[in-house]
Amino acid sequence: MSSPTFPQLSAGLPRRRVFAIAGALLTASALAACGDDDDEAPSTSASGGAEASAIRLGYFPNITHAPALVGVNKGLFTAALGSTKLDPKTFNAGPAAIEALVSGAIDATYIGPNPAINSWAQSKGQSLKIIAGSTSGGAGLVVKPTINGPADLKGKKIATPQLGNTQDVALRAWLKSNNLSSDAQGGGDVSILPQDNATALQAFQQGAIDGAWIPEPFLSRYQLEAGGKLLVNEKDLWTDTSGQFVTTHLIVSQEFLKKYPGTVTKLIQGHLKALDFIKSSDADAQKAANAQIEALSGKPLKDAVLASAFKNLTFTADPIAASLYTSAKHAEDVGLLKTVDLKGIYDLNALNQLLTAAGQPTVSDAAA
């Protein structure tokens, strides 16, 4: 498979505080926290896979995590897990969720591609496995109506969610492909100003910035609430994957996967039930996702924003592996990621067994 015209880039600069990973394994104390009490032997499922007494699942109060929102709200994980208790944990950013995973504070989490790649690189392939896809699409560049193309961006200020995050890298590489420079200090032809999405939206409304490369639901909010114009829909750049690229996937601690494969399989079953619910009951799924966002954040999305965001996102068990590999390669090319071998980052065995049993096509972990 040839590279897309320009793919989403999925990488990041190392955080100031590098995760401490002792050798290739998590610490013994983290292992003890990964599911059952020290004096309680794990149970065994009918398929022979050991099961934990509980699983701590991370996710974000964000519409790109809709399968998690729906799965928790509708009790789909709880039903699939049976006697295993679901202990959901919410996070506002990928680095915090990854830190919780590698420290043993959670066992699995929905997360974007960038933190998964970084953790894999920092742990030398020992921290996690990607076990299912979740969400594709829903990102792009929204600008003032007077901006009509790349040339109009020279001298302008553009926001991204975080220095080196998925959208930040995507913007920088897209600018480079259009012969526009940028640097980590906000200099160059286009000044990139990383800031959280809510702050950036206010800055855009006040005229302090000229646009932003952001994910849903902010991609819709910029247009519906702030008069922004969509200059680049990122899916249009992924010509070789039919407009699909990984936005969110489901990962699990390698230690938890080794210790409790039965529980991981049941977690994936719950995930597939959530995906099926979204596919078969879109309106109800939107309501469930928004109700969970309101319960977690205290404020639901506006109906128009919710509908627009759902329309721009694809919810799928396919991790769209080709996009992850290509993204990492291009992140290396723009100097935001050291060379990393992603071989082995996926473990799709349980997912594919479940898909086969349901009469659905299996998915691939291939780079091309």
Coordinates of C-alpha atoms in Angstrom, one line a residue, residues 8-10 111-114 117 130 132-139 166-167 234 238 241 243-250 314 316 318-325 327 346:
Q8 CA -2.9 11.9 10.0
L9 CA 0.2 11.7 12.0
S10 CA 0.1 9.9 15.3
I111 CA -7.3 6.0 24.0
G112 CA -5.9 7.8 21.0
P113 CA -3.1 6.5 18.8
N114 CA -0.4 9.0 19.9
I117 CA 2.7 4.7 20.3
I130 CA -4.0 -2.8 21.1
A132 CA -9.6 -3.5 19.1
G133 CA -10.5 -0.5 17.1
S134 CA -13.1 1.9 18.3
T135 CA -13.4 5.2 16.3
S136 CA -12.2 6.6 13.0
G137 CA -12.2 10.1 11.6
G138 CA -13.6 13.3 13.0
A139 CA -10.6 15.7 12.8
T166 CA -2.1 13.6 17.1
Q167 CA -3.7 16.7 15.7
E234 CA -8.7 15.0 7.5
W238 CA -6.4 9.3 3.7
T241 CA -7.7 3.8 3.5
G243 CA -11.0 8.0 4.3
Q244 CA -10.5 5.9 7.5
F245 CA -7.9 6.6 10.1
V246 CA -7.6 5.6 13.8
T247 CA -8.9 8.2 16.2
T248 CA -9.5 5.9 19.2
H249 CA -8.8 2.3 20.0
L250 CA -9.0 -0.1 23.0
T314 CA -17.1 6.0 12.2
T316 CA -15.6 0.3 14.1
D318 CA -11.2 -2.4 12.9
P319 CA -8.1 -0.7 14.4
I320 CA -7.2 0.5 10.9
A321 CA -3.6 -0.7 11.6
A322 CA -2.2 0.6 8.3
S323 CA -3.0 4.2 9.4
L324 CA -1.2 3.7 12.7
Y325 CA 2.0 2.4 11.0
S327 CA 1.3 7.8 11.0
Y346 CA -1.5 -5.5 18.2

